[in-house]
Coordinates of C-alpha atoms in Angstrom, one line a residue:
M1 CA 0.6 -4.7 -19.1
K2 CA 3.9 -6.7 -20.3
K3 CA 4.8 -5.9 -23.9
T4 CA 5.8 -8.4 -26.4
W5 CA 6.5 -8.9 -30.1
W6 CA 2.8 -10.6 -30.5
K7 CA 0.9 -8.3 -29.3
E8 CA 2.1 -5.9 -31.3
S9 CA 1.7 -8.6 -34.2
V10 CA -0.4 -8.6 -37.4
V11 CA -0.7 -11.8 -38.4
Y12 CA -2.1 -13.6 -41.8
Q13 CA -3.5 -16.3 -42.4
I14 CA -2.8 -18.4 -45.9
Y15 CA -4.4 -21.6 -46.6
P16 CA -2.0 -23.2 -49.0
R17 CA -5.0 -25.2 -51.2
S18 CA -6.1 -21.6 -52.6
F19 CA -3.6 -19.3 -52.6
M20 CA -0.9 -19.8 -55.0
D21 CA -0.7 -22.8 -57.5
S22 CA 3.1 -22.5 -59.3
N23 CA 3.0 -26.0 -61.5
G24 CA -0.9 -25.8 -63.0
D25 CA -2.2 -28.4 -61.3
G26 CA -4.9 -26.0 -60.0
I27 CA -3.9 -26.8 -56.7
G28 CA -1.9 -23.8 -54.2
D29 CA 1.7 -25.3 -52.8
L30 CA 4.5 -24.6 -51.1
P31 CA 6.7 -23.1 -54.4
G32 CA 2.9 -20.6 -54.8
I33 CA 3.1 -18.8 -51.2
I34 CA 6.9 -18.4 -52.3
S35 CA 6.3 -16.3 -55.7
K36 CA 3.6 -14.3 -53.2
L37 CA 5.8 -13.0 -49.9
D38 CA 7.2 -10.1 -50.5
Y39 CA 3.3 -9.0 -51.8
L40 CA 3.7 -10.0 -47.6
K41 CA 5.9 -8.1 -47.3
Q42 CA 4.2 -5.2 -49.0
L43 CA 1.0 -5.4 -46.7
G44 CA 3.6 -4.8 -43.4
V45 CA 2.2 -8.0 -42.1
H46 CA 4.6 -9.2 -38.9
V47 CA 3.5 -13.6 -39.2
V48 CA 2.2 -16.0 -41.3
W49 CA 0.1 -18.0 -40.7
L50 CA 0.4 -21.5 -42.0
C51 CA -3.3 -24.1 -42.7
P52 CA -1.9 -27.7 -42.4
V53 CA 1.0 -28.2 -44.8
Y54 CA 1.5 -31.3 -44.2
Q55 CA 1.4 -35.1 -45.8
S56 CA -2.7 -36.2 -45.8
P57 CA -5.6 -37.7 -47.2
N58 CA -7.7 -34.1 -47.3
D59 CA -11.0 -36.2 -45.9
D60 CA -10.6 -31.8 -44.3
N61 CA -9.2 -30.3 -47.0
G62 CA -5.5 -31.1 -44.4
Y63 CA -7.4 -31.4 -40.9
D64 CA -6.8 -34.5 -40.7
I65 CA -3.4 -35.5 -41.3
S66 CA -1.9 -38.6 -41.7
D67 CA 1.9 -38.0 -40.9
Y68 CA 2.7 -35.4 -39.0
Q69 CA 6.6 -34.6 -40.2
Q70 CA 6.2 -35.2 -43.9
I71 CA 4.5 -32.4 -46.1
M72 CA 1.7 -33.2 -48.7
D73 CA 2.9 -33.9 -51.7
E74 CA 0.4 -32.1 -53.8
F75 CA 2.0 -28.7 -51.6
G76 CA 5.5 -29.8 -52.9
T77 CA 8.3 -30.5 -50.1
M78 CA 10.1 -30.3 -47.1
E79 CA 12.7 -28.0 -49.3
D80 CA 10.0 -26.2 -50.6
W81 CA 8.7 -25.5 -47.4
E82 CA 12.5 -24.6 -45.6
Q83 CA 12.7 -21.9 -48.7
L84 CA 9.3 -20.5 -46.8
L85 CA 10.3 -20.1 -43.7
E86 CA 13.8 -19.3 -44.5
G87 CA 12.1 -16.6 -47.3
L88 CA 9.8 -15.0 -44.3
H89 CA 13.0 -14.4 -41.7
Q90 CA 15.0 -12.9 -44.5
R91 CA 11.8 -10.4 -44.5
G92 CA 11.3 -9.5 -41.0
M93 CA 8.5 -11.4 -40.7
K94 CA 7.3 -15.1 -38.8
L95 CA 5.9 -18.4 -39.4
I96 CA 3.1 -20.1 -37.4
M97 CA 1.8 -23.4 -38.2
D98 CA -1.0 -25.1 -37.6
L99 CA -1.1 -27.9 -35.2
V100 CA -4.1 -30.2 -35.4
V101 CA -3.7 -32.6 -32.6
N102 CA -7.8 -33.7 -31.1
H103 CA -7.4 -36.2 -34.1
S104 CA -4.9 -37.4 -37.1
S105 CA -6.2 -39.3 -40.0
D106 CA -7.2 -42.7 -40.0
E107 CA -4.4 -43.5 -41.9
H108 CA -2.3 -42.2 -40.0
H109 CA 0.3 -45.2 -38.7
W110 CA -1.1 -44.9 -34.8
F111 CA -4.4 -45.6 -36.5
A112 CA -3.7 -48.1 -39.1
E113 CA -2.0 -50.6 -35.9
S114 CA -4.7 -49.4 -33.7
R115 CA -7.9 -50.9 -35.6
K116 CA -5.4 -54.3 -35.9
S117 CA -6.6 -55.4 -32.4
T118 CA -8.4 -54.9 -29.6
D119 CA -4.8 -55.3 -27.6
N120 CA -2.6 -53.6 -30.2
Q121 CA 0.1 -51.5 -28.4
Y122 CA -1.2 -48.4 -30.0
R123 CA -5.1 -49.5 -29.3
D124 CA -5.5 -46.5 -26.4
Y125 CA -3.7 -43.8 -28.4
Y126 CA -7.5 -44.2 -30.1
I127 CA -10.6 -43.5 -27.8
W128 CA -12.1 -47.4 -28.6
R129 CA -15.4 -49.0 -27.5
P130 CA -18.0 -51.5 -27.0
G131 CA -21.1 -50.6 -28.8
K132 CA -24.2 -50.2 -26.1
D133 CA -26.9 -52.1 -26.7
G134 CA -26.7 -53.1 -30.1
R135 CA -26.1 -49.7 -30.9
E136 CA -23.2 -46.1 -30.9
P137 CA -21.2 -46.6 -26.9
N138 CA -23.3 -43.0 -26.5
D139 CA -25.2 -40.8 -28.3
W140 CA -23.4 -38.2 -29.1
A141 CA -22.9 -35.7 -33.0
S142 CA -20.4 -35.5 -34.9
F143 CA -19.2 -31.5 -36.1
F144 CA -19.8 -32.9 -39.4
S145 CA -23.1 -34.6 -39.1
G146 CA -24.4 -37.5 -37.7
S147 CA -22.3 -40.3 -34.7
A148 CA -19.6 -39.0 -33.5
W149 CA -19.2 -43.0 -33.4
Q150 CA -17.8 -44.6 -36.1
K151 CA -18.1 -49.2 -35.9
D152 CA -15.0 -50.9 -37.4
E153 CA -15.2 -54.4 -38.0
A154 CA -11.9 -55.8 -37.4
T155 CA -12.5 -55.6 -33.8
D156 CA -16.0 -54.9 -33.8
E157 CA -15.4 -51.8 -31.5
Y158 CA -16.2 -48.3 -32.4
Y159 CA -13.6 -45.7 -32.6
L160 CA -15.0 -42.0 -31.3
H161 CA -14.2 -39.3 -34.4
L162 CA -15.6 -35.3 -32.7
F163 CA -15.2 -34.3 -36.9
S164 CA -15.3 -37.0 -39.6
S165 CA -16.0 -40.5 -39.7
K166 CA -11.5 -40.2 -41.5
Q167 CA -10.2 -38.8 -37.9
P168 CA -10.2 -39.9 -35.2
D169 CA -10.2 -38.0 -32.0
L170 CA -6.8 -38.6 -29.9
N171 CA -6.5 -40.4 -26.6
W172 CA -5.0 -37.7 -24.0
E173 CA -5.6 -39.4 -21.9
N174 CA -3.0 -41.7 -22.6
E175 CA 1.2 -40.2 -21.0
T176 CA 1.8 -42.0 -24.1
V177 CA 0.5 -40.2 -26.5
R178 CA 1.2 -36.8 -25.5
E179 CA 5.1 -37.8 -24.8
E180 CA 5.3 -38.1 -29.2
I181 CA 3.2 -34.6 -29.4
Y182 CA 5.5 -32.9 -27.3
R183 CA 8.2 -34.6 -29.8
M184 CA 6.8 -33.8 -32.7
M185 CA 6.0 -29.3 -31.3
T186 CA 9.7 -29.7 -30.8
W187 CA 11.5 -31.3 -34.2
W188 CA 9.1 -28.3 -35.6
L189 CA 10.2 -25.8 -33.2
D190 CA 13.8 -26.8 -33.9
K191 CA 12.9 -26.5 -37.4
G192 CA 12.8 -22.1 -36.5
I193 CA 9.0 -21.7 -36.3
D194 CA 7.5 -19.0 -34.1
G195 CA 4.5 -21.0 -33.0
F196 CA 1.3 -22.4 -33.3
R197 CA -1.7 -21.9 -33.9
M198 CA -4.1 -25.2 -32.1
D199 CA -6.8 -26.7 -33.9
V200 CA -10.5 -27.0 -31.4
I201 CA -7.8 -27.7 -28.6
N202 CA -10.3 -27.3 -26.0
L203 CA -12.4 -30.2 -27.1
I204 CA -8.4 -32.6 -26.1
S205 CA -9.8 -33.6 -22.3
K206 CA -13.4 -35.8 -22.6
N207 CA -15.2 -37.0 -19.2
P208 CA -13.6 -40.3 -19.3
E209 CA -17.4 -42.5 -18.4
L210 CA -18.2 -41.1 -21.6
P211 CA -21.5 -40.6 -21.2
D212 CA -25.4 -39.5 -23.0
A213 CA -25.4 -36.2 -23.6
H214 CA -29.8 -36.6 -24.2
T215 CA -30.5 -33.2 -24.1
P216 CA -27.5 -31.0 -23.8
D217 CA -27.8 -27.8 -21.6
P218 CA -28.3 -24.9 -24.7
G219 CA -25.6 -22.6 -23.8
I220 CA -23.6 -24.8 -23.7
G221 CA -24.2 -26.9 -27.5
T222 CA -23.8 -25.5 -30.8
M223 CA -26.2 -27.8 -32.2
P224 CA -29.7 -28.5 -29.3
P225 CA -31.0 -31.9 -30.7
D226 CA -34.5 -31.6 -32.3
E227 CA -37.1 -33.6 -30.4
G228 CA -36.6 -36.6 -32.8
Q229 CA -33.2 -36.5 -33.3
T230 CA -30.9 -39.7 -32.8
Y231 CA -28.2 -38.0 -31.9
H232 CA -26.8 -34.2 -29.7
F233 CA -24.3 -32.5 -29.0
G234 CA -22.2 -33.8 -26.7
G235 CA -20.5 -30.8 -25.2
Q236 CA -21.1 -30.1 -21.8
H237 CA -18.7 -33.9 -21.9
F238 CA -15.3 -32.2 -24.0
V239 CA -16.1 -29.0 -24.1
N240 CA -13.4 -27.4 -21.6
G241 CA -13.5 -31.2 -20.3
P242 CA -11.5 -31.9 -17.0
R243 CA -8.2 -32.4 -17.6
V244 CA -7.7 -30.3 -20.2
H245 CA -5.4 -27.0 -18.3
E246 CA -3.9 -29.5 -17.1
Y247 CA -2.8 -31.1 -19.8
L248 CA -1.9 -27.7 -21.8
Q249 CA 0.1 -26.6 -18.9
E250 CA 1.7 -29.4 -19.4
M251 CA 2.5 -28.8 -22.9
N252 CA 3.7 -25.5 -22.0
R253 CA 6.0 -26.5 -19.8
K254 CA 7.6 -29.1 -21.7
V255 CA 7.9 -27.5 -24.6
L256 CA 6.1 -23.9 -24.9
S257 CA 8.3 -22.3 -22.5
R258 CA 11.4 -23.5 -24.0
Y259 CA 10.6 -21.1 -26.7
D260 CA 10.6 -17.1 -28.2
I261 CA 6.7 -18.4 -29.8
M262 CA 3.4 -17.5 -29.9
T263 CA 0.2 -19.8 -29.6
V264 CA -3.2 -19.9 -30.4
G265 CA -5.8 -21.9 -29.4
E266 CA -9.1 -22.6 -31.7
T267 CA -12.2 -22.9 -28.7
V268 CA -15.1 -24.3 -29.1
N269 CA -17.8 -22.5 -26.8
V270 CA -15.0 -20.2 -24.4
T271 CA -16.4 -17.5 -22.9
P272 CA -14.2 -14.9 -21.8
E273 CA -14.6 -16.3 -18.2
D274 CA -13.2 -19.7 -19.6
G275 CA -10.6 -17.5 -22.1
A276 CA -9.2 -16.3 -19.1
L277 CA -7.7 -19.5 -17.6
Y278 CA -6.4 -21.0 -21.5
V279 CA -4.6 -17.0 -21.9
G280 CA -3.7 -16.2 -18.3
E281 CA -0.5 -14.1 -18.3
D282 CA 0.1 -16.1 -14.9
R283 CA -1.3 -19.9 -15.8
N284 CA 1.2 -20.8 -18.4
E285 CA -1.3 -21.8 -20.9
L286 CA -1.4 -20.1 -24.0
N287 CA -1.1 -16.3 -25.2
M288 CA -4.9 -16.5 -27.1
V289 CA -7.8 -17.8 -28.5
F290 CA -10.1 -17.3 -31.0
H291 CA -13.4 -17.9 -28.9
F292 CA -16.8 -17.8 -31.7
E293 CA -19.6 -16.3 -30.1
L294 CA -19.4 -12.9 -32.4
M295 CA -19.2 -16.1 -35.0
Q296 CA -22.0 -17.1 -33.0
V297 CA -24.6 -14.0 -34.1
D298 CA -26.3 -14.5 -36.4
S299 CA -26.8 -18.6 -35.7
G300 CA -31.1 -19.1 -34.6
P301 CA -31.3 -21.9 -31.9
G302 CA -30.8 -24.6 -34.6
G303 CA -27.2 -23.5 -34.3
K304 CA -24.6 -22.9 -37.6
W305 CA -27.4 -23.1 -40.4
D306 CA -30.9 -21.9 -38.3
I307 CA -29.5 -18.6 -39.8
R308 CA -31.0 -14.6 -38.1
P309 CA -30.0 -11.2 -38.4
W310 CA -27.6 -10.7 -36.9
R311 CA -28.1 -7.1 -34.7
L312 CA -25.4 -4.6 -33.6
S313 CA -26.1 -4.2 -29.6
E314 CA -25.0 -8.5 -30.3
I315 CA -22.1 -7.8 -31.2
K316 CA -20.7 -4.6 -29.0
Q317 CA -22.1 -7.3 -26.2
V318 CA -19.9 -9.6 -27.0
I319 CA -16.8 -7.6 -28.3
S320 CA -16.9 -5.4 -25.5
K321 CA -17.3 -8.4 -22.9
W322 CA -13.9 -10.1 -24.3
Q323 CA -11.6 -6.1 -24.0
T324 CA -12.8 -6.3 -21.0
L325 CA -12.3 -8.8 -19.4
L326 CA -8.8 -10.2 -20.4
H327 CA -7.7 -6.9 -20.0
N328 CA -4.4 -7.4 -17.6
K329 CA -5.6 -10.3 -17.4
G330 CA -5.0 -12.3 -21.3
W331 CA -4.8 -11.3 -24.4
N332 CA -7.7 -11.2 -27.2
S333 CA -7.6 -12.4 -30.8
N334 CA -9.5 -9.8 -33.5
Y335 CA -11.4 -11.6 -36.6
L336 CA -14.3 -11.2 -38.1
N337 CA -13.2 -14.2 -41.2
N338 CA -10.9 -17.2 -41.4
H339 CA -11.3 -20.7 -43.7
D340 CA -14.3 -21.7 -41.6
Q341 CA -16.5 -18.7 -41.7
P342 CA -17.4 -17.1 -44.3
R343 CA -16.2 -14.0 -45.9
M344 CA -16.9 -10.9 -43.8
V345 CA -17.3 -8.0 -46.0
S346 CA -20.3 -10.1 -47.5
R347 CA -21.4 -11.2 -43.8
F348 CA -21.3 -8.3 -41.2
G349 CA -20.9 -4.9 -44.4
N350 CA -22.3 -4.9 -48.3
D351 CA -20.5 -6.6 -50.5
S352 CA -22.1 -4.3 -53.1
V353 CA -23.0 -0.8 -54.1
Y354 CA -20.5 0.2 -50.3
R355 CA -18.2 -3.2 -51.1
K356 CA -14.4 -0.6 -50.0
P357 CA -15.8 1.3 -47.3
S358 CA -17.7 -1.8 -45.0
A359 CA -14.4 -4.1 -46.2
K360 CA -12.5 -0.6 -44.7
M361 CA -15.2 0.1 -41.2
L362 CA -14.4 -4.0 -40.8
A363 CA -10.7 -3.6 -41.2
T364 CA -10.9 -0.3 -38.5
L365 CA -12.7 -2.4 -35.9
L366 CA -10.3 -5.1 -36.3
H367 CA -7.1 -3.7 -36.3
T368 CA -8.0 -0.6 -33.1
L369 CA -8.7 -3.1 -30.4
Q370 CA -6.9 -4.3 -28.2
G371 CA -5.6 -8.2 -29.4
T372 CA -4.0 -9.1 -31.7
P373 CA -5.5 -9.3 -35.2
Y374 CA -5.4 -11.1 -38.2
I375 CA -6.0 -11.2 -41.0
Y376 CA -7.5 -14.3 -43.6
Q377 CA -6.2 -14.2 -48.3
G378 CA -8.3 -11.8 -49.7
E379 CA -9.7 -9.8 -46.6
E380 CA -7.5 -7.2 -47.8
I381 CA -8.7 -6.3 -52.0
G382 CA -12.3 -7.1 -50.0
M383 CA -13.1 -10.7 -51.0
T384 CA -16.7 -11.7 -50.8
N385 CA -19.1 -15.1 -50.4
I386 CA -19.7 -17.1 -54.1
R387 CA -22.6 -18.7 -54.9
L388 CA -22.2 -21.4 -56.5
S389 CA -24.3 -23.1 -59.1
S390 CA -24.8 -26.7 -57.9
I391 CA -23.8 -28.7 -55.0
D392 CA -22.2 -30.7 -57.0
D393 CA -20.1 -27.8 -57.0
Y394 CA -19.1 -27.3 -53.3
R395 CA -15.9 -29.5 -51.5
D396 CA -16.6 -29.1 -48.3
I397 CA -17.0 -31.7 -46.2
E398 CA -19.3 -30.3 -43.0
T399 CA -21.3 -28.3 -46.0
L400 CA -22.0 -31.9 -48.2
N401 CA -22.6 -33.1 -44.9
M402 CA -25.6 -31.2 -43.4
Y403 CA -26.4 -30.2 -47.5
Q404 CA -27.4 -34.4 -47.4
E405 CA -28.6 -34.6 -43.6
Y406 CA -31.4 -32.2 -44.6
K407 CA -32.0 -33.6 -47.4
E408 CA -33.0 -36.9 -46.0
A409 CA -34.8 -35.3 -43.3
G410 CA -37.2 -33.7 -46.2
R411 CA -36.4 -29.8 -46.1
D412 CA -36.3 -28.1 -49.5
T413 CA -33.3 -27.4 -51.4
D414 CA -33.6 -24.4 -51.9
A415 CA -33.6 -23.6 -48.8
I416 CA -31.3 -26.1 -47.7
M417 CA -28.5 -23.9 -50.7
E418 CA -29.5 -20.1 -49.0
S419 CA -27.9 -21.3 -46.7
I420 CA -25.0 -22.1 -48.1
Y421 CA -24.9 -19.2 -49.7
I422 CA -24.4 -17.1 -46.4
K423 CA -22.9 -19.7 -44.2
S424 CA -21.1 -22.1 -46.5
R425 CA -16.3 -22.5 -45.7
D426 CA -16.2 -23.2 -49.4
N427 CA -16.9 -18.6 -49.4
A428 CA -13.6 -18.5 -47.5
R429 CA -11.5 -21.8 -50.0
T430 CA -12.2 -20.4 -53.1
P431 CA -9.2 -19.3 -54.7
M432 CA -7.3 -16.0 -54.6
Q433 CA -7.8 -13.6 -57.1
W434 CA -3.9 -12.0 -57.9
D435 CA -5.5 -10.3 -61.0
G436 CA -8.1 -10.5 -64.2
T437 CA -6.9 -13.0 -66.0
E438 CA -8.2 -16.4 -66.5
Q439 CA -8.9 -17.9 -63.9
A440 CA -7.7 -14.9 -61.8
G441 CA -4.1 -15.8 -61.7
F442 CA -4.3 -18.1 -59.8
T443 CA -3.6 -21.0 -61.2
K444 CA -2.5 -22.0 -66.2
G445 CA -4.7 -24.8 -64.6
Q446 CA -8.3 -26.3 -63.3
P447 CA -8.1 -24.9 -59.6
W448 CA -9.1 -27.3 -56.9
I449 CA -12.8 -25.7 -55.9
S450 CA -14.3 -22.7 -59.0
V451 CA -12.3 -18.6 -58.7
N452 CA -14.9 -16.2 -58.0
P453 CA -16.5 -14.7 -61.0
N454 CA -16.0 -11.3 -59.4
Y455 CA -12.4 -11.8 -59.7
T456 CA -12.8 -9.5 -62.6
D457 CA -13.3 -6.6 -60.4
I458 CA -12.5 -7.3 -57.3
N459 CA -8.3 -8.8 -57.2
V460 CA -4.9 -8.0 -56.4
Q461 CA -3.4 -6.5 -59.3
E462 CA -6.4 -3.8 -59.4
A463 CA -6.4 -3.3 -55.7
L464 CA -2.2 -1.9 -56.0
A465 CA -3.4 0.2 -58.8
D466 CA -5.8 2.0 -56.7
P467 CA -4.1 4.8 -54.7
D468 CA -7.9 4.2 -52.8
S469 CA -7.8 1.0 -52.3
I470 CA -8.9 -1.7 -49.8
F471 CA -5.1 -2.9 -50.0
Y472 CA -3.5 0.6 -49.1
Y473 CA -5.8 0.9 -46.1
Y474 CA -5.1 -2.0 -43.8
Q475 CA -1.7 -1.1 -45.3
R476 CA -2.0 2.1 -43.5
L477 CA -3.6 0.5 -40.7
I478 CA -0.7 -1.6 -39.9
E479 CA 1.4 1.4 -40.0
L480 CA -0.1 3.2 -37.9
R481 CA -0.4 -0.2 -35.2
R482 CA 3.0 0.0 -35.0
Q483 CA 3.1 4.1 -34.2
E484 CA 0.2 4.6 -31.7
P485 CA 2.0 2.4 -28.3
I486 CA -2.4 3.3 -27.5
I487 CA -4.5 1.0 -30.5
V488 CA -1.6 -1.9 -28.5
Y489 CA -1.8 -1.5 -25.1
G490 CA -5.0 0.7 -24.6
D491 CA -8.0 0.0 -22.6
Y492 CA -11.2 -0.5 -23.8
T493 CA -14.9 1.5 -22.7
V494 CA -17.7 1.3 -25.2
L495 CA -20.0 4.5 -25.9
Q496 CA -23.6 4.1 -26.9
P497 CA -24.3 0.2 -26.2
E498 CA -27.3 0.2 -27.6
D499 CA -27.6 1.9 -30.6
E500 CA -28.0 -0.6 -34.4
Q501 CA -26.6 1.7 -36.1
L502 CA -22.9 3.6 -34.5
F503 CA -20.2 1.1 -33.4
A504 CA -18.2 3.6 -30.9
Y505 CA -15.4 3.1 -28.1
I506 CA -12.5 4.9 -26.6
R507 CA -9.4 3.3 -25.8
S508 CA -7.2 5.3 -23.0
Y509 CA -3.0 4.6 -22.9
E510 CA -0.7 7.1 -21.1
G511 CA -2.9 10.3 -20.7
Q512 CA -4.0 9.7 -24.9
K513 CA -6.8 9.3 -25.3
L514 CA -8.4 7.0 -29.2
L515 CA -12.0 7.8 -30.5
V516 CA -13.6 5.0 -32.8
V517 CA -16.4 5.9 -35.0
L518 CA -18.5 2.9 -37.0
N519 CA -20.8 3.4 -39.0
F520 CA -23.1 -0.1 -39.5
T521 CA -25.5 0.7 -42.0
D522 CA -25.7 2.1 -45.5
Q523 CA -27.5 5.4 -44.4
A524 CA -25.7 8.9 -42.7
Q525 CA -25.7 8.2 -39.1
P526 CA -25.2 11.1 -36.4
F527 CA -23.3 10.1 -33.8
K528 CA -23.2 13.1 -30.9
L529 CA -19.8 12.1 -27.6
D530 CA -21.6 12.1 -24.5
A531 CA -20.7 14.5 -22.8
H532 CA -18.4 12.8 -19.5
V533 CA -16.5 11.9 -22.3
S534 CA -13.8 15.4 -22.6
Y535 CA -11.5 16.0 -25.3
H536 CA -8.1 18.3 -26.2
E537 CA -7.3 19.4 -29.7
P538 CA -8.6 16.2 -31.5
Q539 CA -6.3 14.7 -34.7
L540 CA -7.8 13.0 -37.2
L541 CA -6.1 10.0 -37.3
I542 CA -7.6 7.5 -40.4
S543 CA -11.0 7.7 -42.7
N544 CA -11.8 5.3 -44.6
Y545 CA -13.0 7.9 -47.0
G546 CA -11.0 10.1 -49.1
G547 CA -11.1 13.1 -51.8
D548 CA -13.2 15.8 -50.4
H549 CA -15.1 14.3 -48.4
G550 CA -11.7 14.0 -46.5
R551 CA -10.3 17.0 -46.7
E552 CA -13.6 18.6 -45.2
L553 CA -13.2 15.5 -42.4
A554 CA -9.6 16.9 -41.4
E555 CA -11.2 21.3 -41.6
E556 CA -13.9 19.5 -38.6
A557 CA -10.8 17.5 -36.8
R558 CA -9.1 21.0 -36.2
S559 CA -11.5 22.7 -35.6
H560 CA -12.5 20.1 -32.1
N561 CA -15.2 19.8 -32.6
L562 CA -16.4 16.0 -31.7
R563 CA -20.1 16.5 -30.6
S564 CA -21.8 16.4 -33.0
L565 CA -20.3 15.0 -36.6
S566 CA -21.9 12.8 -39.0
L567 CA -20.8 9.5 -40.6
E568 CA -21.1 8.4 -44.2
P569 CA -22.2 5.3 -45.2
Y570 CA -20.1 2.2 -43.6
E571 CA -17.4 5.3 -42.3
A572 CA -15.0 4.7 -39.9
R573 CA -13.2 7.9 -37.4
V574 CA -10.4 7.3 -35.7
Y575 CA -9.1 10.1 -34.0
L576 CA -6.8 10.6 -31.2
W577 CA -5.9 13.0 -28.3
Q578 CA -4.1 14.0 -25.3
E579 CA -5.9 14.0 -21.8

């Protein structure tokens, strides 16, 4: 397998609005990030992924870009950004930027021109169509509720927006649009960045006939329609669309291949087979993708907000499928939360009694699989979901649109709010908890969104003062990944795939074996190593339980008996031996 720096790296994602505010306006900014670079260096991460800091009206918190080559005033200046890049590089870290080119803001000058007339030279930069029978051109639903079409009175035509109406989709069929995008990407790369995270990149190619969705294949849609719905998820016409691989290979040929960078594409509704087409090392497209299969294990037939309990066997099935099918073909990315997902310790762990051990256990999973691990800000101190008291306290456009739509449909308010508490993107967007002072040390002003009230107990200052903290456990995992090539490059074999309590797997590489055993429950669990798995003088590499129990584990490992173990609630253990 080809060895590269981005396979061996750990990435830390920063959501700038919520990371650190330097000027007291309640909004995180670039100087705030710069002030915390030594903290990131101490954690040990290699790459920082910066969510959008471009000029934007902020309809979708920066994912609606009005100028790709300017910095948003709230975040600072281009000089601040250059200081950030220099500060990271000086500390041996790299910077990847968000690339948002499925759509722009409706305030981008391309769109301002495009909407002026049907024969404007920019008209074809976007996807415009006349109405059909007094309605929208087709029945596609937006990811953010309602129709994916917006009528523009100036020309009496509709434009396509798969997300907010202020995020019109760019027309990738237009070669000039593609060349403009490639020029912009080259401009940033020439400034010295180290790669891109590409927002919903597998949606850029649409079926040019734009047919109705009608009733979609339930295997494709994330939002299966109720019978009475007007609009339907049309993913079969724009997810992994007809020319998407052609476009990405062109992008790679004209831009990406000219630099030593990393690329990760956010790809909606891809299977491992689809993923292999995007990341195959012989296909010259992307290095890795974010898939959503794991993020859908607690979604019912009604999609994201139709919440059902997840099962560990389903998590294992998804992870095992991706680990196995991409092995020696392409590369995985491993994450359990980000700016679009709830906090992982609240979703997959136990954010009350066992917050620390369960956060460490989940971290062990992420950092011992094959693939590049992604840490979302605050994950390394075990930040949790938040229950804001009123819908008025939420800021996320997806959450607010869903609330409105469900209320109009007559759904119970308490039930809607319960779904929001579990799945709203704002769970991840509350300010970073730096210390126990007012507003968690994030700002001296009024924060743009409420700080989680548990900041007095859960904060960076507390974590750095506690040798047994989640932070130091992450630090150790990152260091182990650097020391042990088997963690990066070893293959993967799941053990006992149907077990609903324990997740165990073996990694193998160059005469070594790594055994990972994870207890996903709040009860002690017995583990019996399969008889066909042979081992020789195993070493306990890491465990998330310290103190007397940790000493007992080390002694147990020295006794070389892995056939019959007992794991504490949310315990994680990693053993290494030579074959």
